[in-house]
XYZ file of C-alpha atoms in Angstrom:
650
model
C 4.204 -7.379 47.205
C 3.015 -3.789 46.901
C 0.919 -2.008 49.555
C -1.755 -4.368 50.778
C -1.759 -6.667 47.744
C 0.400 -8.699 45.390
C 1.599 -8.084 41.863
C 1.725 -10.964 39.420
C 3.702 -11.189 36.205
C 5.647 -13.546 33.953
C 8.238 -15.732 35.647
C 11.648 -14.959 34.142
C 14.105 -16.193 36.772
C 14.834 -19.682 35.389
C 12.322 -22.474 34.622
C 8.762 -21.893 35.773
C 8.420 -23.846 39.063
C 4.669 -24.222 38.483
C 4.980 -25.548 34.919
C 3.915 -29.191 34.456
C 6.755 -31.708 34.097
C 7.889 -32.574 30.610
C 5.923 -35.527 29.204
C 8.440 -37.692 27.370
C 6.049 -40.411 26.236
C 5.160 -38.882 22.903
C 8.762 -37.777 22.403
C 10.074 -41.313 22.994
C 7.474 -42.704 20.586
C 8.579 -40.249 17.891
C 12.273 -40.964 18.450
C 11.663 -44.708 18.505
C 9.760 -44.584 15.239
C 12.631 -42.769 13.544
C 15.223 -45.140 15.015
C 13.256 -48.152 13.794
C 13.159 -46.609 10.332
C 16.939 -46.464 10.311
C 17.888 -43.162 11.942
C 20.520 -42.956 14.663
C 19.289 -41.982 18.148
C 21.109 -38.637 17.894
C 19.609 -37.801 14.501
C 16.190 -39.003 15.695
C 16.336 -36.601 18.641
C 17.490 -33.808 16.328
C 14.568 -34.571 14.024
C 12.158 -34.437 16.969
C 13.493 -31.026 17.960
C 13.059 -29.866 14.366
C 9.491 -31.175 14.096
C 8.455 -30.269 17.623
C 5.616 -31.885 19.552
C 1.844 -31.387 19.421
C 2.204 -28.898 22.297
C 5.378 -27.088 21.182
C 6.422 -25.864 17.724
C 9.785 -27.225 16.633
C 12.939 -25.584 15.352
C 11.686 -25.779 11.773
C 8.642 -23.675 12.657
C 10.771 -21.144 14.538
C 13.143 -20.996 11.572
C 10.213 -20.435 9.215
C 9.095 -17.503 11.359
C 12.629 -16.107 11.374
C 12.788 -16.137 7.573
C 9.274 -14.719 7.362
C 10.280 -11.857 9.652
C 13.404 -11.267 7.561
C 11.395 -11.210 4.349
C 8.850 -8.806 5.857
C 11.585 -6.290 6.713
C 12.882 -6.260 3.141
C 9.453 -6.311 1.496
C 8.076 -3.488 3.650
C 10.913 -0.953 3.690
C 13.253 1.077 1.510
C 16.408 2.927 2.551
C 16.033 6.364 0.958
C 14.069 7.891 3.829
C 16.720 10.449 4.718
C 17.088 11.593 1.107
C 13.322 11.874 0.710
C 12.936 13.887 3.920
C 15.785 16.235 2.981
C 14.258 16.743 -0.465
C 10.839 17.476 1.066
C 12.259 20.028 3.503
C 14.297 21.618 0.721
C 11.312 21.900 -1.616
C 9.254 23.565 1.113
C 12.111 25.945 1.949
C 12.612 26.971 -1.691
C 8.886 27.443 -2.267
C 8.587 29.645 0.811
C 11.707 31.593 -0.181
C 10.462 32.218 -3.737
C 7.118 33.372 -2.383
C 8.868 35.797 -0.042
C 11.089 37.116 -2.875
C 8.132 37.549 -5.204
C 6.683 40.282 -2.966
C 9.957 42.264 -3.050
C 10.310 44.499 -6.185
C 14.028 45.193 -5.618
C 16.847 44.137 -7.911
C 18.396 42.166 -5.040
C 15.258 40.013 -4.898
C 15.487 39.334 -8.650
C 19.139 38.384 -8.236
C 18.296 35.969 -5.427
C 15.555 34.438 -7.579
C 18.078 33.902 -10.368
C 20.444 32.291 -7.886
C 17.739 29.935 -6.686
C 16.917 29.062 -10.291
C 20.592 28.259 -10.900
C 20.909 25.784 -8.003
C 22.415 22.370 -8.929
C 19.778 19.748 -9.820
C 20.878 17.294 -7.133
C 19.656 17.541 -3.550
C 23.157 17.443 -2.061
C 24.461 20.107 -4.426
C 21.536 22.420 -3.709
C 21.893 22.031 0.065
C 25.627 22.738 -0.169
C 25.081 25.771 -2.401
C 22.612 27.255 0.085
C 25.059 27.046 3.014
C 25.727 30.820 2.933
C 22.289 31.873 1.700
C 20.580 34.594 3.750
C 17.031 33.315 4.096
C 14.248 35.861 3.916
C 11.413 33.480 4.784
C 11.148 32.000 8.262
C 9.937 28.679 6.841
C 12.939 28.474 4.538
C 15.361 29.283 7.350
C 13.763 26.782 9.747
C 13.634 24.016 7.131
C 17.264 24.488 6.189
C 18.320 24.268 9.829
C 16.117 21.217 10.165
C 17.958 19.615 7.229
C 21.302 20.122 8.985
C 19.955 18.751 12.272
C 18.332 15.801 10.535
C 21.556 14.890 8.745
C 23.477 15.046 12.023
C 20.897 12.967 13.861
C 20.773 10.338 11.120
C 24.550 10.087 10.751
C 25.112 9.738 14.468
C 22.052 7.521 14.952
C 23.361 5.122 12.324
C 26.603 4.657 14.322
C 25.420 5.003 17.929
C 22.435 3.195 19.408
C 19.779 5.655 20.575
C 21.739 8.732 19.501
C 19.062 9.974 17.079
C 16.429 10.043 19.810
C 18.813 11.767 22.214
C 19.407 14.570 19.686
C 15.794 15.356 18.793
C 16.119 18.837 20.310
C 19.828 19.334 19.621
C 21.376 22.763 20.121
C 24.657 24.163 18.874
C 26.142 23.275 22.265
C 24.995 19.655 21.768
C 26.673 19.604 18.374
C 29.893 20.891 19.906
C 29.697 18.246 22.611
C 29.157 15.495 20.017
C 32.137 16.756 18.070
C 34.274 16.638 21.213
C 33.043 13.105 22.017
C 33.958 11.893 18.507
C 37.421 13.441 18.776
C 37.996 11.812 22.178
C 36.679 8.489 20.900
C 38.967 8.496 17.888
C 41.938 9.351 20.097
C 41.028 6.471 22.446
C 40.768 3.977 19.585
C 44.058 5.183 18.141
C 45.746 4.676 21.520
C 44.268 1.196 21.750
C 45.537 0.341 18.265
C 49.030 1.529 19.238
C 48.917 -0.498 22.446
C 49.463 2.458 24.761
C 49.880 1.496 28.402
C 47.349 4.014 29.701
C 44.442 2.819 27.557
C 42.426 1.610 30.562
C 42.789 4.973 32.324
C 41.845 6.801 29.139
C 38.804 4.560 28.749
C 37.654 5.297 32.295
C 38.053 9.002 31.663
C 36.168 8.755 28.372
C 33.237 6.954 30.012
C 33.206 9.476 32.841
C 32.789 12.298 30.337
C 30.580 10.653 27.713
C 29.180 7.457 29.269
C 25.529 8.541 29.093
C 25.757 8.431 25.292
C 26.505 4.680 25.385
C 23.516 2.664 26.682
C 25.465 -0.569 26.108
C 27.545 0.402 29.172
C 30.781 -1.245 27.991
C 33.225 -2.305 30.691
C 36.428 -1.903 28.677
C 37.739 -0.715 25.334
C 37.192 -4.058 23.611
C 33.524 -4.147 24.565
C 33.180 -0.561 23.367
C 34.773 -1.462 20.028
C 32.558 -4.545 19.683
C 29.378 -2.497 20.116
C 30.512 0.347 17.846
C 31.872 -1.962 15.126
C 28.640 -3.968 14.953
C 26.614 -0.766 14.529
C 29.082 0.799 12.063
C 29.127 -2.379 9.958
C 25.311 -2.355 9.893
C 25.384 1.271 8.691
C 27.857 0.319 5.973
C 25.665 -2.583 4.866
C 22.730 -0.165 4.665
C 24.821 2.104 2.412
C 25.848 -0.913 0.337
C 22.139 -1.639 -0.197
C 21.548 1.763 -1.823
C 22.223 2.775 -5.393
C 25.573 4.448 -6.205
C 23.732 7.710 -6.831
C 22.075 7.578 -3.398
C 25.381 6.847 -1.677
C 27.032 9.783 -3.434
C 24.194 12.112 -2.423
C 24.466 11.063 1.222
C 28.252 11.462 1.212
C 27.874 15.057 0.044
C 24.997 15.806 2.400
C 26.955 14.480 5.377
C 29.202 17.552 5.133
C 26.217 19.633 6.251
C 25.530 17.620 9.413
C 24.845 20.181 12.164
C 26.432 22.703 9.801
C 29.858 21.393 10.814
C 31.862 19.345 8.265
C 34.113 18.141 11.078
C 31.318 15.785 12.253
C 31.449 13.879 8.971
C 35.247 13.839 9.062
C 35.313 12.410 12.580
C 32.728 9.754 11.659
C 34.745 8.768 8.602
C 37.854 8.399 10.751
C 35.870 6.393 13.307
C 34.608 3.994 10.607
C 38.145 3.423 9.356
C 39.468 2.628 12.836
C 36.560 0.283 13.611
C 36.998 -1.561 10.319
C 40.707 -2.030 11.103
C 39.969 -3.186 14.667
C 37.188 -5.619 13.702
C 37.804 -6.868 10.148
C 35.700 -9.945 10.907
C 32.493 -7.914 10.959
C 30.373 -8.002 7.827
C 31.325 -4.756 6.080
C 30.642 -5.773 2.484
C 27.236 -7.456 2.160
C 23.988 -5.748 1.220
C 20.270 -6.381 1.182
C 17.491 -5.879 -1.288
C 14.787 -3.590 0.065
C 11.725 -3.274 -2.147
C 8.960 -1.876 0.066
C 7.148 1.437 0.238
C 7.996 2.488 3.806
C 11.102 4.737 3.687
C 13.729 4.356 6.407
C 16.279 6.953 7.418
C 19.946 6.198 7.969
C 19.472 5.314 11.648
C 16.425 3.122 10.997
C 18.222 1.554 8.020
C 21.183 0.624 10.217
C 18.770 -0.835 12.767
C 17.049 -2.827 10.002
C 20.413 -4.200 8.871
C 21.173 -5.111 12.486
C 17.840 -6.958 12.645
C 18.662 -8.824 9.442
C 22.056 -9.813 10.815
C 20.484 -10.943 14.067
C 17.883 -12.968 12.184
C 20.612 -14.618 10.100
C 22.432 -15.604 13.305
C 19.191 -16.980 14.771
C 18.554 -19.029 11.628
C 22.004 -20.597 11.985
C 21.463 -21.293 15.690
C 18.036 -22.841 15.058
C 19.404 -25.008 12.242
C 21.737 -26.722 14.770
C 23.763 -27.953 11.790
C 27.257 -27.041 12.940
C 29.504 -29.395 14.963
C 28.750 -29.383 18.665
C 25.456 -27.533 18.249
C 23.254 -27.361 21.358
C 19.895 -25.845 22.163
C 21.663 -23.624 24.707
C 23.374 -21.883 21.776
C 20.128 -20.144 20.819
C 20.134 -16.484 21.845
C 16.772 -16.320 23.606
C 16.873 -12.556 24.052
C 17.372 -12.065 20.308
C 14.668 -14.619 19.561
C 12.142 -12.858 21.781
C 13.153 -9.459 20.421
C 12.554 -10.582 16.840
C 9.644 -13.037 17.186
C 8.041 -12.201 20.536
C 7.903 -13.818 23.976
C 6.056 -16.918 22.742
C 9.020 -17.892 20.590
C 11.290 -17.746 23.629
C 8.888 -19.972 25.565
C 8.865 -22.520 22.729
C 12.660 -22.569 22.512
C 12.965 -23.057 26.280
C 10.527 -25.981 26.142
C 12.524 -27.641 23.389
C 15.750 -27.165 25.342
C 14.092 -28.638 28.427
C 12.857 -31.580 26.348
C 16.414 -32.232 25.137
C 17.763 -32.068 28.700
C 15.072 -34.381 30.070
C 15.634 -36.971 27.339
C 19.257 -37.143 28.418
C 18.599 -36.891 32.157
C 15.908 -39.573 32.280
C 18.017 -42.160 30.530
C 16.252 -42.457 27.192
C 19.639 -43.134 25.594
C 22.650 -45.131 26.679
C 26.145 -45.271 25.266
C 27.417 -48.487 23.719
C 30.988 -49.796 24.186
C 31.972 -48.309 20.818
C 30.824 -44.840 21.951
C 27.619 -44.615 19.902
C 24.154 -44.026 21.358
C 21.270 -46.458 21.466
C 17.833 -46.536 23.024
C 17.891 -47.594 26.657
C 15.782 -50.462 28.042
C 13.505 -47.825 29.572
C 12.865 -46.320 26.146
C 12.344 -49.762 24.603
C 9.749 -50.567 27.250
C 7.913 -47.361 26.400
C 7.957 -48.227 22.700
C 6.751 -51.712 23.525
C 3.873 -50.342 25.586
C 2.778 -48.133 22.718
C 3.063 -50.923 20.157
C 1.167 -53.352 22.376
C -1.565 -50.780 23.044
C -2.053 -50.378 19.313
C -2.238 -54.139 18.915
C -4.770 -54.497 21.730
C -6.969 -51.812 20.153
C -6.790 -53.620 16.820
C -7.695 -56.943 18.437
C -10.650 -55.406 20.267
C -11.850 -53.701 17.120
C -11.740 -56.991 15.266
C -13.223 -59.177 17.972
C -15.188 -56.894 20.266
C -13.082 -57.910 23.275
C -13.040 -55.988 26.516
C -10.103 -55.330 28.779
C -9.145 -58.054 31.258
C -6.616 -58.293 34.025
C -6.071 -62.029 33.507
C -2.573 -62.858 32.333
C -3.448 -65.117 29.418
C -5.950 -67.959 29.149
C -7.037 -70.016 32.107
C -6.005 -73.230 30.353
C -6.911 -75.702 27.621
C -10.224 -77.568 27.930
C -9.605 -81.331 28.401
C -13.186 -82.496 27.631
C -13.872 -83.625 31.200
C -16.247 -81.941 33.657
C -16.684 -81.998 37.446
C -19.078 -80.508 39.991
C -18.470 -76.858 40.802
C -16.716 -76.131 44.114
C -16.303 -72.861 45.905
C -13.400 -70.930 44.406
C -13.503 -72.556 40.943
C -12.857 -70.133 38.071
C -13.186 -72.604 35.207
C -15.963 -72.044 32.644
C -19.310 -73.727 33.211
C -20.124 -76.867 31.278
C -23.517 -75.500 30.248
C -25.001 -78.643 28.684
C -24.108 -80.822 31.689
C -25.364 -78.168 34.099
C -28.748 -77.906 32.343
C -28.959 -81.706 32.061
C -28.383 -82.059 35.810
C -31.134 -79.516 36.532
C -33.638 -81.318 34.261
C -32.909 -84.749 35.746
C -33.157 -83.430 39.302
C -36.487 -81.700 38.577
C -37.922 -84.825 36.896
C -36.932 -87.025 39.828
C -38.790 -84.775 42.263
C -41.931 -84.576 40.099
C -41.939 -80.762 39.906
C -43.098 -79.142 36.667
C -40.774 -76.111 36.276
C -37.050 -76.612 35.859
C -35.080 -74.435 38.258
C -31.309 -74.251 38.366
C -29.654 -75.089 41.673
C -26.036 -74.627 42.663
C -25.724 -78.382 43.021
C -26.435 -78.749 39.280
C -23.463 -76.692 38.177
C -20.495 -78.458 36.594
C -17.337 -76.820 35.291
C -15.082 -77.788 32.413
C -11.723 -79.130 33.486
C -8.729 -77.384 31.924
C -5.071 -78.158 31.648
C -2.886 -75.060 31.971
C 0.465 -74.999 30.206
C 2.529 -72.466 32.094
C 5.366 -71.932 29.586
C 5.907 -71.474 25.878
C 9.091 -71.317 23.831
C 8.511 -68.740 21.122
C 10.686 -68.140 18.074
C 9.787 -65.005 16.106
C 11.511 -65.139 12.719
C 11.416 -61.824 10.841
C 12.513 -61.281 7.256
C 15.149 -58.526 6.973
C 15.829 -58.780 3.252
C 15.921 -55.541 1.235
C 12.389 -56.010 -0.088
C 11.054 -55.433 3.431
C 12.624 -51.969 3.351
C 11.688 -51.218 -0.247
C 8.020 -52.109 0.311
C 7.680 -50.083 3.567
C 7.358 -53.211 5.699
C 10.387 -52.444 7.885
C 8.696 -50.341 10.559
C 5.550 -52.538 10.945
C 7.833 -55.571 11.341
C 9.790 -53.902 14.151
C 6.657 -52.625 15.893
C 5.265 -56.159 15.788
C 8.377 -57.517 17.507
C 8.131 -54.737 20.103
C 4.497 -55.545 20.868
C 5.145 -59.275 21.206
C 8.212 -58.708 23.384
C 6.262 -56.316 25.630
C 3.380 -58.777 26.027
C 5.649 -61.679 26.923
C 7.882 -59.654 29.266
C 4.924 -58.241 31.213
C 2.120 -60.819 30.989
C 3.786 -64.164 30.216
C 7.123 -63.778 31.922
C 7.882 -67.502 32.029
C 7.754 -67.743 28.225
C 11.086 -67.809 26.392
C 11.128 -65.507 23.363
C 13.891 -65.503 20.784
C 13.917 -63.014 17.912
C 15.602 -64.283 14.761
C 16.328 -62.095 11.739
C 16.990 -63.624 8.348
C 18.299 -62.125 5.139
C 21.269 -63.760 3.414
C 22.009 -65.257 6.837
C 19.923 -65.648 9.985
C 20.952 -64.678 13.497
C 19.537 -64.297 16.959
C 19.210 -60.640 18.015
C 18.225 -58.769 21.120
C 15.274 -56.393 20.879
C 17.528 -53.334 21.053
C 19.547 -54.664 18.106
C 16.416 -55.206 16.038
C 15.070 -51.731 16.835
C 18.340 -50.112 15.695
C 18.847 -52.453 12.721
C 19.434 -50.640 9.425
C 18.033 -51.929 6.201
C 20.875 -52.984 3.892
C 20.987 -54.136 0.292
C 21.474 -57.880 0.553
C 20.308 -60.665 -1.734
C 18.789 -63.709 -0.123
C 15.902 -64.834 2.071
C 17.390 -67.669 4.135
C 14.324 -69.201 5.798
C 16.293 -72.465 6.115
C 18.823 -70.871 8.492
C 16.060 -69.071 10.444
C 14.086 -72.285 11.016
C 17.273 -74.092 12.016
C 17.921 -71.488 14.752
C 14.258 -71.628 15.786
C 14.539 -75.409 16.233
C 17.615 -75.017 18.429
C 15.708 -72.550 20.614
C 12.763 -74.920 21.010
C 15.015 -77.844 21.904
C 16.579 -75.785 24.694
C 13.093 -75.610 26.284
C 11.727 -79.149 25.884
C 8.990 -78.749 28.519
C 7.533 -75.579 27.011
C 4.807 -75.259 24.389
C 6.702 -74.677 21.086
C 5.530 -71.712 18.994
C 7.188 -70.537 15.755
C 6.060 -67.335 14.061
C 7.557 -66.320 10.708
C 7.054 -62.914 9.055
C 8.242 -62.810 5.435
C 7.537 -61.197 2.084
C 9.618 -63.477 -0.124
C 10.082 -67.131 -0.992
C 13.342 -68.735 0.225
C 16.237 -67.870 -2.084
C 19.171 -68.933 0.099
C 20.189 -71.853 2.277
C 23.052 -72.725 4.595
C 25.736 -75.148 3.439
C 27.479 -77.552 5.851
C 30.567 -75.300 5.854
C 28.461 -72.356 7.085
C 28.340 -70.493 3.770
C 24.995 -69.198 2.492
C 24.235 -69.900 -1.165
C 21.866 -67.566 -3.026
C 19.908 -68.566 -6.094
C 16.902 -67.055 -7.824
C 14.531 -68.564 -8.699
C 14.932 -70.790 -5.651
C 17.021 -73.851 -6.386
C 15.655 -77.311 -5.540
C 18.376 -77.633 -2.903
C 17.159 -74.474 -1.135
C 13.557 -75.719 -1.157
C 14.481 -79.200 0.093
C 16.641 -77.877 2.948
C 13.963 -75.400 4.009
C 11.223 -78.028 3.995
C 13.419 -80.461 5.926
C 13.670 -77.914 8.758
C 9.901 -77.492 8.659
C 9.519 -81.258 9.052
C 11.887 -81.281 12.025
C 9.849 -78.542 13.691
C 6.639 -80.460 13.078
C 8.041 -83.439 14.995
C 8.422 -81.219 18.076
C 4.742 -80.350 17.920
C 5.510 -76.718 17.176
C 2.698 -74.476 16.059
C 4.140 -72.861 12.883
C 2.378 -69.787 11.581
C 3.574 -67.893 8.529
C 2.561 -64.252 8.076
C 2.724 -63.542 4.367
C 3.301 -59.916 3.349
C 2.585 -59.376 -0.314
C 0.616 -61.175 -3.002
C 3.363 -62.827 -5.030
C 1.911 -66.131 -6.379
C 5.178 -68.053 -5.866
C 5.412 -66.855 -2.260
C 1.769 -67.728 -1.667
C 2.263 -71.245 -3.018
C 5.371 -71.854 -0.956
C 4.031 -70.655 2.405
C 0.898 -72.735 1.855
C 3.181 -75.734 1.382
C 5.034 -74.875 4.608
C 1.780 -74.698 6.546
C 0.556 -78.041 5.216
C 3.849 -79.786 6.021
C 3.929 -78.376 9.565
C 0.242 -78.582 10.327
C 0.306 -74.837 10.793
C -1.457 -72.000 9.069
C -0.858 -68.965 6.844
C -2.106 -65.474 7.571
C -1.952 -62.599 5.097
C -2.563 -59.433 7.171
C -2.161 -55.908 5.866
C 0.655 -53.884 7.391
C -1.628 -52.136 9.880
C -2.918 -55.500 11.101
C 0.415 -57.334 11.251
C 0.996 -56.755 14.952
C -2.513 -57.852 15.913
C -2.210 -60.964 13.735
C 1.113 -62.043 15.247
C 0.112 -61.357 18.859
C -3.254 -63.024 18.393
C -1.663 -66.090 16.832
C 0.904 -66.275 19.632
C -1.899 -66.371 22.212
C -3.603 -69.085 20.204
C -0.406 -71.057 19.657
C 0.766 -71.059 23.278
C -2.483 -72.809 24.212
C -1.444 -75.651 21.938
């Protein structure tokens, strides 16, 4: 609060307390889809963080922006800014000096002109040669002093953060002070390298004398070395990125920094000590700069620091190293390089990762691996069932209802309506009653009376035993039928567990062998190369399930894309043969006949247009009194759920 009002600004002290809670529904759907396609829960979550959500860009997008920023730095800039500026100042100084000499008719002036004409061709050589020149022009004198100041500022700015700006108006006293600071610093680092006992006291004294020159505010010698070594290594990488000729020019020019060669000597000694103290820093790499905007030594070192920081961010965002976590991302660096929005996006992704763990989307199995929790499976089931319901409505024009299934099967009998009846009207009997009543009274117009109404009697079967047999042979994976099959099982399981809770559902997978699986097992099931489609074994297990529920309406649903190519032998071994052997066909059909005797409604959902498969499933349907449906993959879930509702009514 300020004065009589309030000041508002961004909230930086932890998570925003007014931000909406993280919505995990879409995240769980994305993770579930990847898991059903064969990914592990951990890799599915990693993939979600890489892709992001509709509201938040993912790590891949942040990484793309990091590399774009890195490329922009190298495409926009070049590193010869100091050399260009020195050359410009020198050219102006020489032009002004020659103009001043041209107005002087003396022999001394001609001699000075000859000396200027004999200057070395290189910039560094010319600047060195003019060190003892007595300038006649004010412009020449000022420019030459500016060259010396510029070289000092750039050399120091390339090693010390903010030093160039601090020395914009440097005086000879400032240069002396800098020289003293460098001497003290080198002595401190030498004492640290020797392991002297009074290093801490010497550090405190150094910071007392020169602390304002170090905005990093190091707390001890090691922190001071860390900051200086990172900057010195960046300066060296900038030099490595120049041509050999440019490096040689700068080495010679550095002797003229502030007109005191001791500055360059102290900096050289400092670089050597820092390299020895921190050999792990990157002292040898370089970058390719190909832009038009020239950078001086200080700006070049800062650009190399930016590139190094961007490289570190790219590694953090990749999350590809062991034990990687979203908390590893340096948010301050990310915001510095990409802006505040990037930091917000990274925080949202980290919060999403935390919430997925905190809200129990995953659970650990006895063997230590992760799997989707029942809570996550319910969410996936809700989504799958919603998609199925939309497909059913689109196909049939149905509206939403709160009734849990059908009211019952019509028996063919009717009875007079009584208060509270919810059965459908028997329209023909109701109209007939109204006509007969009107005729008996002699009135002309037929009017419906409540006493005329009759309702159709229904018989409600409260339970169904449902066996969902799903083909898990390799062709289901190869033909992109794996995910629709799993989503179909999810939708059916969700419907039964929420709307028809007394029904008994068993999910049976069949490849070379068949087995009963829980929903979580099916969701996490990987597609494997395995020869055989053992419908015989699947139907055998389905029959056992139905016989365990003799009072329930039997319903068998089979999803397959291949004719049976395997059967179970009495010893439990599965025999594969292609084309299907007569034994396989006979054993499969015998199980179909056994199911038919139980009154089971057998429906086969054929995926694919293979003529042999089509002929065989038609034969199955005829033998069992069932039917064959051939939905496309998008309509598989609606077909299975719709047929289940039909089948449980008998």
